[in-house]
């Protein structure tokens, strides 16, 4: 996007000058100066803020940044050593390098695949009924696509147009992971997944037109248990006329697969539907809400809060050859993403216009993995139907779980999506009394605290030096050093009557796990 | 714990769910159904205690004795004993329940014909056969939906409790989703301290709990940096409610030590007996649905040894529960429902490897209902001379569930909300004579 259209560069600079914000920096979450340059993205965000007279938040501190970027990008809590190294690194481009290094981690593929599996409904049992072996194949394909950074247009094309056995051609499970096999249900899933729109909001005629492209899919059983072939219906091959969502009329030739005609249209470089849906979705993953919100409810009467920003991201993605990591880089290396979560504006729309980083409770899977990491134990899962394919190794992390049907009380309590519909809103990160009770007082949390090998190691390595113990606990749980105030408040716990030093350390450990700072991405 | 405790949280979740899934319902062409319960009759019962006989109890050895069927059928439990109701006899191992027969009705003609645990558990508690692409919620989840936080229940204790372990592979909530699953207490009410999951923690004194809470607030630096944040305010509300349970009065419902030793002894000093006592306390507090998940009835082997050990325990706990509820004036408003997924083979399996066991038997078995509008001192239906077939008035699961719903003031023919927006009645039409009007 052209920067001339918007706010003059000099004005925004002044807006963010370090002198202006020095006095208000909230320690230890913020810093007074930007360690990274302003980007084109930032100018677009600031332009919209400027129009409303909204001040953006301060830069986040390095400690906040490392924790945030780990949780957002790889769904994993950084360990104390990684935090120490990052905080001690004096180089100017360390944030950028950290972002790059996360792309190569196994957890990157695990966590990004988890997000896609929510959208693509990767689930063995009711009501999706992929069945376990197809779930494994489908998940592995998605995981590989993330790991190898498959261009997103290719990813979509393979899901939309593949034919074959659900075991051997994992992509065809896209068509099996839909509640219903009628053209309407399929068209609805395609629109939601790849166009970020809900078909039932479309005019009747447009809905019918869209369905025609998915009216010739055959599902064929084989002799093998739960194997199914998905292919163009061999009994319906005649030519027919169809209308694409943009109104273009096309003729599907004799023997031609209408899904391919639809994919050719959707994935054409100038088709705004395709890039818009995915950039808006990715933006919402990192910034808490879509530029169009809900992120999968794009329709004419639900406008973008910042159309220029959306257009810029669309253009960048298309120009990069649908390289999602390019999109991640643009967002993660921006000042907009690296703002503090503490808003400096009273405007109720400040957060909606991205004037601060939005706090959000950790995803259920991320939270349980973080707690298990600190507690040195594993989550135990259950499945409605035990089968060999659902065997889960002890060391399995929850973010790497393939099957949405495999679950635990914790995951359900903390709002993991059921993967029934593919809607972003299926994930529920709202707090509840039950969650709070669990974190404050469950046997599970008590055992994690009292048996934590992480805490034991901190006690041993610090040789029971109180300040070193507190520092170690802060680094492990909150990914930062304590402030002097916190240090003295926490250290006082060691003076308490009736508990020994280990128990005092457990109390500090427990308290930090229960802070908003631990439970929320911030 | 698997459910939000607060009304607000549930309503929001419900809205999210309906909003999200309503679209799917429309797409499938199903009409969106109102939740209104137009056909409901006034409620006679406020609460239900379900004594779930996990594994399937023998009907011959409990409420449908067949003393004339001989050793082949009766083994070493051949006697029937009279009850305090003329003409009603029950098994010899239940002398205390025999003295409470005026309070309950025995249904001796339950049938569904299914002999697999999972399927039969599902059918008995949902009133539906499995299949058809929908997993239905059980009675407890429906009561939790219709009588829980969305309909006036305000307790801190969740509206659907299971003492002490969940049923396992049976998914109680079905398509209603995890927030309608029961809260499983864990712990053991027969221990000195009933350690209820989340409410009463092992090894942390109240004093230390209070210190910890203070420490947490002192160290919540981010919370203090964003004092006006509505998300953190919501979390704070949840915390206050949680501490009401942990440190306040609400959690005291699980403290059985406030009952007299005499009463605790009468219930029986074992997990089942004390679970019955805990169930009474929960009902007293207004909890609409409590399941006592009573395990150990899947007796393929050593059947008679196990019966001789367990039946006296069951007899004591259940008989005391009925008497205690009646003494406190709670029986009129509390349905007690005793039964498992099926009965057990009337003909004893004397052959190896069973060597005197009983198998699964869904063709004919017994269920007992008491209180909440059910008439006591009654027998519904009958089995044949050996207890193998229904002889009179077959009662199907939907008849039983429909009767319970009706007494709870829930219209059994009303709509059952579901994510796909399909038009589903709460219970299916009867295959027999319908609901238990003769005892209601």
PDB file of C-alpha atoms in Angstrom, chain B residues 198-367:
ATOM      1  CA  UNK B 198     -10.670 -28.612  43.606  1.00  0.00           C
ATOM      2  CA  UNK B 199     -12.678 -27.972  46.756  1.00  0.00           C
ATOM      3  CA  UNK B 200     -10.734 -29.744  49.447  1.00  0.00           C
ATOM      4  CA  UNK B 201      -7.062 -30.221  48.713  1.00  0.00           C
ATOM      5  CA  UNK B 202      -4.739 -32.761  50.197  1.00  0.00           C
ATOM      6  CA  UNK B 203      -2.030 -31.402  52.443  1.00  0.00           C
ATOM      7  CA  UNK B 204      -2.869 -27.694  52.385  1.00  0.00           C
ATOM      8  CA  UNK B 205      -4.315 -26.220  55.554  1.00  0.00           C
ATOM      9  CA  UNK B 206      -6.879 -23.420  55.481  1.00  0.00           C
ATOM     10  CA  UNK B 207      -4.254 -21.149  56.997  1.00  0.00           C
ATOM     11  CA  UNK B 208      -1.816 -21.810  54.191  1.00  0.00           C
ATOM     12  CA  UNK B 209      -4.621 -21.417  51.639  1.00  0.00           C
ATOM     13  CA  UNK B 210      -5.252 -17.921  52.977  1.00  0.00           C
ATOM     14  CA  UNK B 211      -1.558 -17.042  52.942  1.00  0.00           C
ATOM     15  CA  UNK B 212      -1.242 -18.288  49.407  1.00  0.00           C
ATOM     16  CA  UNK B 213      -4.162 -16.231  48.272  1.00  0.00           C
ATOM     17  CA  UNK B 214      -2.579 -13.125  49.748  1.00  0.00           C
ATOM     18  CA  UNK B 215       0.741 -13.948  48.144  1.00  0.00           C
ATOM     19  CA  UNK B 216      -0.963 -14.420  44.791  1.00  0.00           C
ATOM     20  CA  UNK B 217      -2.514 -10.977  45.013  1.00  0.00           C
ATOM     21  CA  UNK B 218       0.768  -9.399  46.068  1.00  0.00           C
ATOM     22  CA  UNK B 219       2.603 -10.925  43.122  1.00  0.00           C
ATOM     23  CA  UNK B 220      -0.073 -10.293  40.475  1.00  0.00           C
ATOM     24  CA  UNK B 221       1.892  -7.441  38.938  1.00  0.00           C
ATOM     25  CA  UNK B 222       0.234  -7.530  35.531  1.00  0.00           C
ATOM     26  CA  UNK B 223      -3.223  -7.570  37.083  1.00  0.00           C
ATOM     27  CA  UNK B 224      -2.296  -4.487  39.061  1.00  0.00           C
ATOM     28  CA  UNK B 225      -0.894  -2.782  35.950  1.00  0.00           C
ATOM     29  CA  UNK B 226      -4.262  -3.244  34.212  1.00  0.00           C
ATOM     30  CA  UNK B 227      -6.737  -2.656  37.021  1.00  0.00           C
ATOM     31  CA  UNK B 228      -9.668  -1.777  34.775  1.00  0.00           C
ATOM     32  CA  UNK B 229      -9.334  -4.684  32.382  1.00  0.00           C
ATOM     33  CA  UNK B 230     -12.713  -6.464  32.111  1.00  0.00           C
ATOM     34  CA  UNK B 231     -11.082  -9.818  31.335  1.00  0.00           C
ATOM     35  CA  UNK B 232      -9.097  -9.734  34.538  1.00  0.00           C
ATOM     36  CA  UNK B 233     -12.189  -8.580  36.417  1.00  0.00           C
ATOM     37  CA  UNK B 234     -14.018 -11.679  35.179  1.00  0.00           C
ATOM     38  CA  UNK B 235     -11.155 -13.868  36.320  1.00  0.00           C
ATOM     39  CA  UNK B 236     -11.297 -12.155  39.698  1.00  0.00           C
ATOM     40  CA  UNK B 237     -15.008 -12.949  40.000  1.00  0.00           C
ATOM     41  CA  UNK B 238     -14.281 -16.585  39.241  1.00  0.00           C
ATOM     42  CA  UNK B 239     -11.576 -16.572  41.860  1.00  0.00           C
ATOM     43  CA  UNK B 240     -13.914 -15.202  44.499  1.00  0.00           C
ATOM     44  CA  UNK B 241     -16.472 -17.918  43.789  1.00  0.00           C
ATOM     45  CA  UNK B 242     -13.778 -20.563  43.855  1.00  0.00           C
ATOM     46  CA  UNK B 243     -12.579 -19.376  47.241  1.00  0.00           C
ATOM     47  CA  UNK B 244     -16.156 -19.399  48.524  1.00  0.00           C
ATOM     48  CA  UNK B 245     -16.057 -23.113  47.819  1.00  0.00           C
ATOM     49  CA  UNK B 246     -12.542 -23.665  49.137  1.00  0.00           C
ATOM     50  CA  UNK B 247     -12.656 -21.537  52.261  1.00  0.00           C
ATOM     51  CA  UNK B 248     -16.284 -20.464  52.601  1.00  0.00           C
ATOM     52  CA  UNK B 249     -19.501 -22.233  53.541  1.00  0.00           C
ATOM     53  CA  UNK B 250     -20.511 -23.739  50.197  1.00  0.00           C
ATOM     54  CA  UNK B 251     -17.833 -26.416  50.261  1.00  0.00           C
ATOM     55  CA  UNK B 252     -18.957 -27.512  53.722  1.00  0.00           C
ATOM     56  CA  UNK B 253     -21.629 -29.645  52.097  1.00  0.00           C
ATOM     57  CA  UNK B 254     -18.890 -32.194  51.543  1.00  0.00           C
ATOM     58  CA  UNK B 255     -17.815 -32.161  55.180  1.00  0.00           C
ATOM     59  CA  UNK B 256     -19.644 -35.222  56.462  1.00  0.00           C
ATOM     60  CA  UNK B 257     -18.070 -34.883  59.897  1.00  0.00           C
ATOM     61  CA  UNK B 258     -20.840 -32.480  60.861  1.00  0.00           C
ATOM     62  CA  UNK B 259     -23.300 -35.401  60.794  1.00  0.00           C
ATOM     63  CA  UNK B 260     -23.706 -37.520  63.914  1.00  0.00           C
ATOM     64  CA  UNK B 261     -21.648 -40.683  64.247  1.00  0.00           C
ATOM     65  CA  UNK B 262     -24.894 -42.565  64.790  1.00  0.00           C
ATOM     66  CA  UNK B 263     -26.298 -41.471  61.431  1.00  0.00           C
ATOM     67  CA  UNK B 264     -23.013 -42.079  59.645  1.00  0.00           C
ATOM     68  CA  UNK B 265     -22.937 -45.592  61.075  1.00  0.00           C
ATOM     69  CA  UNK B 266     -26.487 -46.206  59.937  1.00  0.00           C
ATOM     70  CA  UNK B 267     -25.532 -45.284  56.353  1.00  0.00           C
ATOM     71  CA  UNK B 268     -22.596 -47.667  56.630  1.00  0.00           C
ATOM     72  CA  UNK B 269     -18.958 -46.782  56.991  1.00  0.00           C
ATOM     73  CA  UNK B 270     -18.042 -47.504  53.413  1.00  0.00           C
ATOM     74  CA  UNK B 271     -17.766 -45.474  50.212  1.00  0.00           C
ATOM     75  CA  UNK B 272     -21.303 -46.292  49.049  1.00  0.00           C
ATOM     76  CA  UNK B 273     -22.952 -45.615  52.404  1.00  0.00           C
ATOM     77  CA  UNK B 274     -21.200 -42.294  52.856  1.00  0.00           C
ATOM     78  CA  UNK B 275     -21.920 -41.401  49.218  1.00  0.00           C
ATOM     79  CA  UNK B 276     -25.612 -41.846  50.006  1.00  0.00           C
ATOM     80  CA  UNK B 277     -25.188 -39.472  52.913  1.00  0.00           C
ATOM     81  CA  UNK B 278     -23.315 -36.971  50.748  1.00  0.00           C
ATOM     82  CA  UNK B 279     -26.078 -37.255  48.134  1.00  0.00           C
ATOM     83  CA  UNK B 280     -28.716 -36.423  50.746  1.00  0.00           C
ATOM     84  CA  UNK B 281     -26.712 -33.365  51.821  1.00  0.00           C
ATOM     85  CA  UNK B 282     -26.364 -32.210  48.215  1.00  0.00           C
ATOM     86  CA  UNK B 283     -30.089 -32.606  47.570  1.00  0.00           C
ATOM     87  CA  UNK B 284     -30.819 -30.754  50.788  1.00  0.00           C
ATOM     88  CA  UNK B 285     -28.769 -27.890  49.369  1.00  0.00           C
ATOM     89  CA  UNK B 286     -30.849 -27.908  46.163  1.00  0.00           C
ATOM     90  CA  UNK B 287     -28.549 -29.719  43.742  1.00  0.00           C
ATOM     91  CA  UNK B 288     -30.928 -31.087  41.078  1.00  0.00           C
ATOM     92  CA  UNK B 289     -29.048 -34.218  40.009  1.00  0.00           C
ATOM     93  CA  UNK B 290     -26.687 -36.494  41.899  1.00  0.00           C
ATOM     94  CA  UNK B 291     -25.386 -39.786  40.572  1.00  0.00           C
ATOM     95  CA  UNK B 292     -23.864 -42.305  42.940  1.00  0.00           C
ATOM     96  CA  UNK B 293     -21.724 -44.329  40.616  1.00  0.00           C
ATOM     97  CA  UNK B 294     -21.734 -47.616  42.496  1.00  0.00           C
ATOM     98  CA  UNK B 295     -19.206 -49.948  40.919  1.00  0.00           C
ATOM     99  CA  UNK B 296     -18.671 -53.672  41.202  1.00  0.00           C
ATOM    100  CA  UNK B 297     -21.844 -55.321  39.891  1.00  0.00           C
ATOM    101  CA  UNK B 298     -20.386 -56.942  36.787  1.00  0.00           C
ATOM    102  CA  UNK B 299     -20.166 -60.331  38.480  1.00  0.00           C
ATOM    103  CA  UNK B 300     -19.295 -62.922  35.854  1.00  0.00           C
ATOM    104  CA  UNK B 301     -17.360 -64.933  38.413  1.00  0.00           C
ATOM    105  CA  UNK B 302     -17.657 -65.437  42.165  1.00  0.00           C
ATOM    106  CA  UNK B 303     -21.098 -63.946  41.848  1.00  0.00           C
ATOM    107  CA  UNK B 304     -22.554 -65.236  45.099  1.00  0.00           C
ATOM    108  CA  UNK B 305     -19.494 -64.409  47.174  1.00  0.00           C
ATOM    109  CA  UNK B 306     -19.630 -60.860  45.892  1.00  0.00           C
ATOM    110  CA  UNK B 307     -23.387 -60.604  46.471  1.00  0.00           C
ATOM    111  CA  UNK B 308     -23.005 -61.715  50.060  1.00  0.00           C
ATOM    112  CA  UNK B 309     -20.422 -59.004  50.577  1.00  0.00           C
ATOM    113  CA  UNK B 310     -21.978 -56.161  48.625  1.00  0.00           C
ATOM    114  CA  UNK B 311     -25.724 -56.552  49.060  1.00  0.00           C
ATOM    115  CA  UNK B 312     -25.660 -55.841  52.812  1.00  0.00           C
ATOM    116  CA  UNK B 313     -23.659 -52.684  52.081  1.00  0.00           C
ATOM    117  CA  UNK B 314     -26.163 -51.607  49.415  1.00  0.00           C
ATOM    118  CA  UNK B 315     -29.084 -52.551  51.652  1.00  0.00           C
ATOM    119  CA  UNK B 316     -27.833 -50.427  54.519  1.00  0.00           C
ATOM    120  CA  UNK B 317     -26.899 -47.360  52.482  1.00  0.00           C
ATOM    121  CA  UNK B 318     -29.993 -47.223  50.313  1.00  0.00           C
ATOM    122  CA  UNK B 319     -32.450 -48.089  53.100  1.00  0.00           C
ATOM    123  CA  UNK B 320     -30.981 -45.390  55.337  1.00  0.00           C
ATOM    124  CA  UNK B 321     -31.078 -42.902  52.472  1.00  0.00           C
ATOM    125  CA  UNK B 322     -34.803 -43.512  51.926  1.00  0.00           C
ATOM    126  CA  UNK B 323     -35.564 -43.285  55.644  1.00  0.00           C
ATOM    127  CA  UNK B 324     -33.391 -40.200  56.133  1.00  0.00           C
ATOM    128  CA  UNK B 325     -34.937 -38.396  53.138  1.00  0.00           C
ATOM    129  CA  UNK B 326     -38.396 -39.236  54.472  1.00  0.00           C
ATOM    130  CA  UNK B 327     -37.495 -38.099  58.010  1.00  0.00           C
ATOM    131  CA  UNK B 328     -36.375 -34.760  56.666  1.00  0.00           C
ATOM    132  CA  UNK B 329     -39.387 -34.287  54.441  1.00  0.00           C
ATOM    133  CA  UNK B 330     -37.206 -34.506  51.353  1.00  0.00           C
ATOM    134  CA  UNK B 331     -38.525 -37.717  49.860  1.00  0.00           C
ATOM    135  CA  UNK B 332     -41.600 -36.039  48.395  1.00  0.00           C
ATOM    136  CA  UNK B 333     -39.393 -33.787  46.314  1.00  0.00           C
ATOM    137  CA  UNK B 334     -36.542 -36.206  45.600  1.00  0.00           C
ATOM    138  CA  UNK B 335     -36.647 -39.057  43.125  1.00  0.00           C
ATOM    139  CA  UNK B 336     -34.377 -41.945  44.021  1.00  0.00           C
ATOM    140  CA  UNK B 337     -33.654 -44.100  41.001  1.00  0.00           C
ATOM    141  CA  UNK B 338     -31.876 -47.437  41.480  1.00  0.00           C
ATOM    142  CA  UNK B 339     -30.698 -49.557  38.564  1.00  0.00           C
ATOM    143  CA  UNK B 340     -27.896 -50.454  36.201  1.00  0.00           C
ATOM    144  CA  UNK B 341     -27.529 -50.895  32.471  1.00  0.00           C
ATOM    145  CA  UNK B 342     -29.197 -54.340  32.583  1.00  0.00           C
ATOM    146  CA  UNK B 343     -29.832 -57.280  34.887  1.00  0.00           C
ATOM    147  CA  UNK B 344     -27.924 -60.538  35.006  1.00  0.00           C
ATOM    148  CA  UNK B 345     -28.646 -63.923  33.481  1.00  0.00           C
ATOM    149  CA  UNK B 346     -31.256 -65.579  35.650  1.00  0.00           C
ATOM    150  CA  UNK B 347     -29.820 -69.036  35.013  1.00  0.00           C
ATOM    151  CA  UNK B 348     -26.531 -69.224  36.868  1.00  0.00           C
ATOM    152  CA  UNK B 349     -23.522 -70.017  34.682  1.00  0.00           C
ATOM    153  CA  UNK B 350     -22.154 -72.932  36.638  1.00  0.00           C
ATOM    154  CA  UNK B 351     -19.794 -74.033  33.884  1.00  0.00           C
ATOM    155  CA  UNK B 352     -16.114 -73.058  33.551  1.00  0.00           C
ATOM    156  CA  UNK B 353     -14.721 -70.490  33.367  1.00  0.00           C
ATOM    157  CA  UNK B 354     -17.584 -68.790  35.204  1.00  0.00           C
ATOM    158  CA  UNK B 355     -17.984 -71.421  37.906  1.00  0.00           C
ATOM    159  CA  UNK B 356     -21.103 -69.851  39.325  1.00  0.00           C
ATOM    160  CA  UNK B 357     -21.409 -66.441  37.713  1.00  0.00           C
ATOM    161  CA  UNK B 358     -24.083 -64.418  36.024  1.00  0.00           C
ATOM    162  CA  UNK B 359     -23.726 -62.789  32.593  1.00  0.00           C
ATOM    163  CA  UNK B 360     -25.230 -59.628  31.084  1.00  0.00           C
ATOM    164  CA  UNK B 361     -28.993 -59.688  30.672  1.00  0.00           C
ATOM    165  CA  UNK B 362     -31.009 -56.943  28.989  1.00  0.00           C
ATOM    166  CA  UNK B 363     -34.193 -58.868  28.119  1.00  0.00           C
ATOM    167  CA  UNK B 364     -35.757 -58.519  31.554  1.00  0.00           C
ATOM    168  CA  UNK B 365     -34.542 -56.841  34.714  1.00  0.00           C
ATOM    169  CA  UNK B 366     -35.577 -54.605  37.598  1.00  0.00           C
ATOM    170  CA  UNK B 367     -35.406 -50.907  38.392  1.00  0.00           C
TER     171      UNK B 367
END
